[in-house]
Amino acid sequence: LVSNRGSFDEEGIAFPLVVTGSDLPNLTTVTITEFDSLGSTFWNALGGEINQDITFKGNIKASFLDGTDTVSSTWKLVFRFYEDNTLASYVDSPALWQYIGQLDGKPPVNVTFDETYTVTPNNVVALCLKSDLGAVFGGFIIRIDQADITIEFNESAEDSVSTGYFLHEAMKRITEVITDKKDGFYSDFLGRTDIGYSTTGIAALEVIMSGKQIRRFPDAVPSMSFKDLFDSLNAIHNIGIGIEYNNVGQPYLRLENKNYFFDGTVVAALYSVSELHKKVAREWIYNSVKVGYDKSEYEEVNGIEEYNNKFTWAISGIKTIKNEYNIVSELRADGYGIEFARRKSYLEFPTEDTKYDNDNFIIKIRQLSSQYYAAKKEEYDVVENIFSPETAYNLDLSPGRMLRNHGGVIRPGIEKYLHESNVKFQYAEQKQNMASQRTGGISIDENANIDPNDLDQGIWIPEIYSFKSELSTTLLDKLIKKPTGIIKFSTSTEEKTTQFYYGWILDVKNNEDTDEAEWQLLRVNLKSENLNLIDPTGNTPDPIPPEIDPGIPAGFEYPFEFIFVE
């Protein structure tokens, strides 16, 4: 670039640049020429339809040659953003300002940069040198020895407004349809202060939206059965649902974290039980875990970057049982699917069907003033190994976090083998190595092996007590109203009992021909640090219950359902 004495644009002079490559544009210098603003090659970031975040990375090497009237001055490297392709006016943007040296005959200057800016479809970008001398320059010669620039861009459409349903409202509405009753649903886990709850629940700021809702179709709504919605939320959060009764004896559905349904309060004591046996609850012991989302985007460009996909872990130490813990959600949480659907808006594509239309998505949101926005990485200190951390959806709902939510279910089956067990990562269908850390939380590598000691300690032991005992009308009424409490029992009479067994009810079958009922209880882990045992009688249980005669028969013969799903 050669300058002659005289008046110049005080904002600087532009390098002549050319674009090479089409998929990943690269900018390089052309043969050195005298500066000519009309002849220089400028670069239009998009020529497209939407704003983009552009990252400019590069290296500039320049030499300063003595002119006939060299003037010492400070120069900066800068990108100039023109408002349109006529180059009539430019945006005074706080663009890339990098010192490259003084015009005093020093050796060549080497400048490296890595900066990101938001570029509009109409912007034209030029790489410029700017002087501190103003509009009048002395004679000089600047030689650009090398200018290597690469451009990376993350396409992001303008914000859009879609209508979704809070999980609380969705579950409440389905309950009303099923029961034909108002006020038939309650959940601290999903509740919010703005609808009358004392606190905002863990999953309160999550919404369900159909693909058509994301595309902003008028009158679009999600369609999903109670069972499918519950199973998906259970896969993500580890929840349970049961029947409770209000103060006038009317039933309602209660949805909470699963541990809520394993209440530590002793609700009844049984004495002189007969035919006591203990069996291994094989259905509650797992040697593998499949977790994540049944559908995730992978066919589109960048789809392989989707981290909310399906993962598999193997659990070592369990040699005699092959049982997979399947916690795969039918609800979608993949950010690429959400984004692809959002960009096929009804306004622009009213007659075009997409593969997202009939799928249902769960989206984590955040509240700002009276508005709700999709949550990104605002509450995360670290998000790594994905293409665009700043625009990542549903970080709270990642497969690694889903698995840890179920730690109290997975760990009981390997509690006896903690010294030799490992939860070993096996496979992910797409992106597997995202690393993230919530502010104040632990760092989670999605594809890391997991030490079972780091999982929540379970409050039960996967063993089932079975016995026979009397079931009075009074006791039955108590259990109907409080089925989640602990039953303590003994094979001795009340007068002679000094030790008890403790368990949660799995099943009670009353025999109409006799006064006895057949009981099945899941054994309580009395050593668990997460168990808050409350015994109104004041009896303190021994850490190890008495041995059961005639021993432990092998096998598990009974299917059972603890959680109501319909």
Short mmCIF file of N, CA and C in Angstrom, two decimals, residues 419-492:
data_model
loop_
_atom_site.label_atom_id
_atom_site.label_comp_id
_atom_site.label_asym_id
_atom_site.label_seq_id
_atom_site.Cartn_x
_atom_site.Cartn_y
_atom_site.Cartn_z
N HIS A 419 -16.50 -51.11 45.91
CA HIS A 419 -15.04 -51.15 45.79
C HIS A 419 -14.60 -51.74 44.45
N GLU A 420 -15.50 -52.44 43.76
CA GLU A 420 -15.11 -53.06 42.50
C GLU A 420 -16.01 -52.65 41.34
N SER A 421 -16.93 -51.73 41.57
CA SER A 421 -17.88 -51.33 40.52
C SER A 421 -17.43 -50.04 39.85
N ASN A 422 -17.95 -49.86 38.64
CA ASN A 422 -17.71 -48.64 37.88
C ASN A 422 -18.87 -48.45 36.92
N VAL A 423 -19.30 -47.21 36.75
CA VAL A 423 -20.31 -46.89 35.75
C VAL A 423 -19.54 -46.37 34.54
N LYS A 424 -19.34 -47.25 33.57
CA LYS A 424 -18.41 -46.99 32.47
C LYS A 424 -19.15 -46.55 31.22
N PHE A 425 -18.73 -45.39 30.68
CA PHE A 425 -19.33 -44.89 29.45
C PHE A 425 -19.05 -45.85 28.30
N GLN A 426 -20.11 -46.12 27.49
CA GLN A 426 -20.00 -47.03 26.37
C GLN A 426 -20.16 -46.35 25.02
N TYR A 427 -21.22 -45.53 24.89
CA TYR A 427 -21.58 -45.11 23.54
C TYR A 427 -22.53 -43.92 23.60
N ALA A 428 -22.40 -43.04 22.61
CA ALA A 428 -23.37 -41.96 22.39
C ALA A 428 -23.67 -41.89 20.90
N GLU A 429 -24.89 -41.59 20.55
CA GLU A 429 -25.26 -41.59 19.14
C GLU A 429 -24.68 -40.39 18.40
N GLN A 430 -24.44 -39.29 19.11
CA GLN A 430 -23.88 -38.11 18.46
C GLN A 430 -22.80 -37.51 19.37
N LYS A 431 -22.85 -36.23 19.62
CA LYS A 431 -21.84 -35.55 20.42
C LYS A 431 -21.77 -36.18 21.80
N GLN A 432 -20.56 -36.48 22.26
CA GLN A 432 -20.43 -37.19 23.53
C GLN A 432 -19.52 -36.51 24.54
N ASN A 433 -18.73 -35.51 24.15
CA ASN A 433 -17.68 -35.03 25.04
C ASN A 433 -17.90 -33.61 25.56
N MET A 434 -19.16 -33.15 25.56
CA MET A 434 -19.40 -31.83 26.15
C MET A 434 -19.00 -31.84 27.62
N ALA A 435 -18.38 -30.76 28.05
CA ALA A 435 -18.04 -30.57 29.46
C ALA A 435 -18.70 -29.28 29.93
N SER A 436 -19.29 -29.30 31.11
CA SER A 436 -19.99 -28.11 31.60
C SER A 436 -19.97 -28.07 33.12
N GLN A 437 -20.09 -26.87 33.62
CA GLN A 437 -20.14 -26.69 35.08
C GLN A 437 -21.08 -25.56 35.40
N ARG A 438 -22.14 -25.90 36.09
CA ARG A 438 -23.07 -24.88 36.57
C ARG A 438 -22.39 -24.06 37.65
N THR A 439 -22.75 -22.79 37.74
CA THR A 439 -22.19 -21.93 38.77
C THR A 439 -22.48 -22.53 40.15
N GLY A 440 -21.42 -22.81 40.89
CA GLY A 440 -21.58 -23.42 42.21
C GLY A 440 -21.76 -24.92 42.18
N GLY A 441 -21.78 -25.53 40.99
CA GLY A 441 -22.00 -26.97 40.89
C GLY A 441 -20.72 -27.71 40.53
N ILE A 442 -20.86 -29.01 40.29
CA ILE A 442 -19.71 -29.82 39.94
C ILE A 442 -19.51 -29.80 38.43
N SER A 443 -18.30 -30.08 38.01
CA SER A 443 -18.00 -30.19 36.59
C SER A 443 -18.45 -31.55 36.09
N ILE A 444 -19.14 -31.57 34.94
CA ILE A 444 -19.66 -32.82 34.39
C ILE A 444 -19.14 -32.99 32.97
N ASP A 445 -18.38 -34.05 32.76
CA ASP A 445 -17.98 -34.47 31.42
C ASP A 445 -18.98 -35.53 30.99
N GLU A 446 -19.69 -35.26 29.91
CA GLU A 446 -20.81 -36.12 29.53
C GLU A 446 -20.38 -37.57 29.31
N ASN A 447 -19.19 -37.80 28.76
CA ASN A 447 -18.78 -39.18 28.44
C ASN A 447 -17.79 -39.75 29.44
N ALA A 448 -17.78 -39.21 30.65
CA ALA A 448 -16.84 -39.70 31.66
C ALA A 448 -17.36 -40.97 32.32
N ASN A 449 -16.44 -41.84 32.73
CA ASN A 449 -16.81 -42.93 33.62
C ASN A 449 -17.16 -42.34 34.98
N ILE A 450 -18.07 -42.97 35.71
CA ILE A 450 -18.57 -42.41 36.96
C ILE A 450 -18.28 -43.38 38.10
N ASP A 451 -17.66 -42.87 39.11
CA ASP A 451 -17.45 -43.65 40.33
C ASP A 451 -18.78 -43.75 41.06
N PRO A 452 -19.31 -44.96 41.31
CA PRO A 452 -20.62 -45.08 41.96
C PRO A 452 -20.64 -44.44 43.35
N ASN A 453 -19.47 -44.27 43.98
CA ASN A 453 -19.43 -43.57 45.26
C ASN A 453 -19.85 -42.11 45.12
N ASP A 454 -19.77 -41.58 43.90
CA ASP A 454 -20.16 -40.19 43.66
C ASP A 454 -21.65 -40.05 43.39
N LEU A 455 -22.36 -41.15 43.22
CA LEU A 455 -23.81 -41.11 43.04
C LEU A 455 -24.49 -40.99 44.39
N ASP A 456 -25.71 -40.45 44.39
CA ASP A 456 -26.47 -40.33 45.64
C ASP A 456 -26.67 -41.71 46.26
N GLN A 457 -26.49 -41.77 47.55
CA GLN A 457 -26.70 -43.03 48.26
C GLN A 457 -28.19 -43.33 48.31
N GLY A 458 -28.55 -44.54 47.93
CA GLY A 458 -29.96 -44.93 47.91
C GLY A 458 -30.53 -45.10 49.30
N ILE A 459 -31.84 -44.91 49.42
CA ILE A 459 -32.50 -45.06 50.72
C ILE A 459 -33.16 -46.42 50.86
N TRP A 460 -33.05 -47.24 49.84
CA TRP A 460 -33.55 -48.61 49.94
C TRP A 460 -32.46 -49.60 49.55
N ILE A 461 -32.69 -50.85 49.92
CA ILE A 461 -31.85 -51.97 49.50
C ILE A 461 -32.71 -52.84 48.60
N PRO A 462 -32.21 -53.26 47.46
CA PRO A 462 -33.05 -54.03 46.53
C PRO A 462 -33.32 -55.45 47.01
N GLU A 463 -34.05 -55.54 48.10
CA GLU A 463 -34.50 -56.81 48.66
C GLU A 463 -35.95 -56.65 49.09
N ILE A 464 -36.71 -57.70 48.94
CA ILE A 464 -38.14 -57.65 49.23
C ILE A 464 -38.46 -58.59 50.40
N TYR A 465 -39.10 -58.01 51.42
CA TYR A 465 -39.65 -58.82 52.51
C TYR A 465 -41.05 -59.25 52.11
N SER A 466 -41.35 -60.50 52.31
CA SER A 466 -42.72 -60.98 52.13
C SER A 466 -43.14 -61.74 53.39
N PHE A 467 -44.37 -61.53 53.81
CA PHE A 467 -44.87 -62.18 55.02
C PHE A 467 -46.39 -62.07 55.04
N LYS A 468 -46.98 -62.71 56.06
CA LYS A 468 -48.41 -62.61 56.27
C LYS A 468 -48.67 -61.94 57.62
N SER A 469 -49.68 -61.09 57.62
CA SER A 469 -50.03 -60.40 58.86
C SER A 469 -51.45 -59.87 58.75
N GLU A 470 -52.03 -59.59 59.89
CA GLU A 470 -53.40 -59.09 59.93
C GLU A 470 -53.48 -57.70 59.31
N LEU A 471 -54.56 -57.42 58.59
CA LEU A 471 -54.82 -56.11 58.02
C LEU A 471 -56.20 -55.66 58.48
N SER A 472 -56.23 -54.85 59.50
CA SER A 472 -57.50 -54.37 60.05
C SER A 472 -58.06 -53.24 59.19
N THR A 473 -59.34 -52.96 59.38
CA THR A 473 -59.97 -51.86 58.65
C THR A 473 -59.33 -50.53 59.01
N THR A 474 -59.00 -50.37 60.28
CA THR A 474 -58.36 -49.12 60.73
C THR A 474 -57.00 -48.93 60.06
N LEU A 475 -56.23 -50.01 60.03
CA LEU A 475 -54.91 -49.92 59.40
C LEU A 475 -55.04 -49.69 57.90
N LEU A 476 -55.96 -50.35 57.26
CA LEU A 476 -56.16 -50.18 55.82
C LEU A 476 -56.51 -48.74 55.50
N ASP A 477 -57.38 -48.15 56.30
CA ASP A 477 -57.75 -46.74 56.08
C ASP A 477 -56.54 -45.83 56.22
N LYS A 478 -55.68 -46.13 57.19
CA LYS A 478 -54.47 -45.33 57.40
C LYS A 478 -53.51 -45.46 56.21
N LEU A 479 -53.37 -46.68 55.69
CA LEU A 479 -52.44 -46.89 54.59
C LEU A 479 -52.95 -46.29 53.28
N ILE A 480 -54.25 -46.29 53.10
CA ILE A 480 -54.81 -45.67 51.89
C ILE A 480 -54.48 -44.17 51.88
N LYS A 481 -54.55 -43.55 53.05
CA LYS A 481 -54.29 -42.12 53.13
C LYS A 481 -52.80 -41.79 53.18
N LYS A 482 -51.98 -42.75 53.58
CA LYS A 482 -50.54 -42.51 53.66
C LYS A 482 -49.80 -43.78 53.24
N PRO A 483 -49.79 -44.08 51.93
CA PRO A 483 -49.17 -45.34 51.49
C PRO A 483 -47.66 -45.25 51.35
N THR A 484 -47.08 -44.06 51.52
CA THR A 484 -45.66 -43.88 51.25
C THR A 484 -44.78 -44.00 52.50
N GLY A 485 -45.39 -44.22 53.66
CA GLY A 485 -44.62 -44.32 54.89
C GLY A 485 -44.02 -45.70 55.10
N ILE A 486 -43.19 -45.80 56.12
CA ILE A 486 -42.50 -47.05 56.44
C ILE A 486 -43.35 -47.94 57.34
N ILE A 487 -43.33 -49.21 57.04
CA ILE A 487 -43.91 -50.23 57.91
C ILE A 487 -42.77 -50.91 58.67
N LYS A 488 -42.88 -50.95 60.00
CA LYS A 488 -41.92 -51.73 60.75
C LYS A 488 -42.64 -52.98 61.27
N PHE A 489 -41.92 -54.08 61.33
CA PHE A 489 -42.59 -55.32 61.72
C PHE A 489 -41.61 -56.24 62.44
N SER A 490 -42.20 -57.22 63.09
CA SER A 490 -41.42 -58.19 63.86
C SER A 490 -42.13 -59.53 63.83
N THR A 491 -41.34 -60.59 63.99
CA THR A 491 -41.93 -61.92 64.09
C THR A 491 -42.35 -62.25 65.52
N SER A 492 -42.01 -61.38 66.46
CA SER A 492 -42.35 -61.60 67.86
C SER A 492 -43.57 -60.77 68.24
#
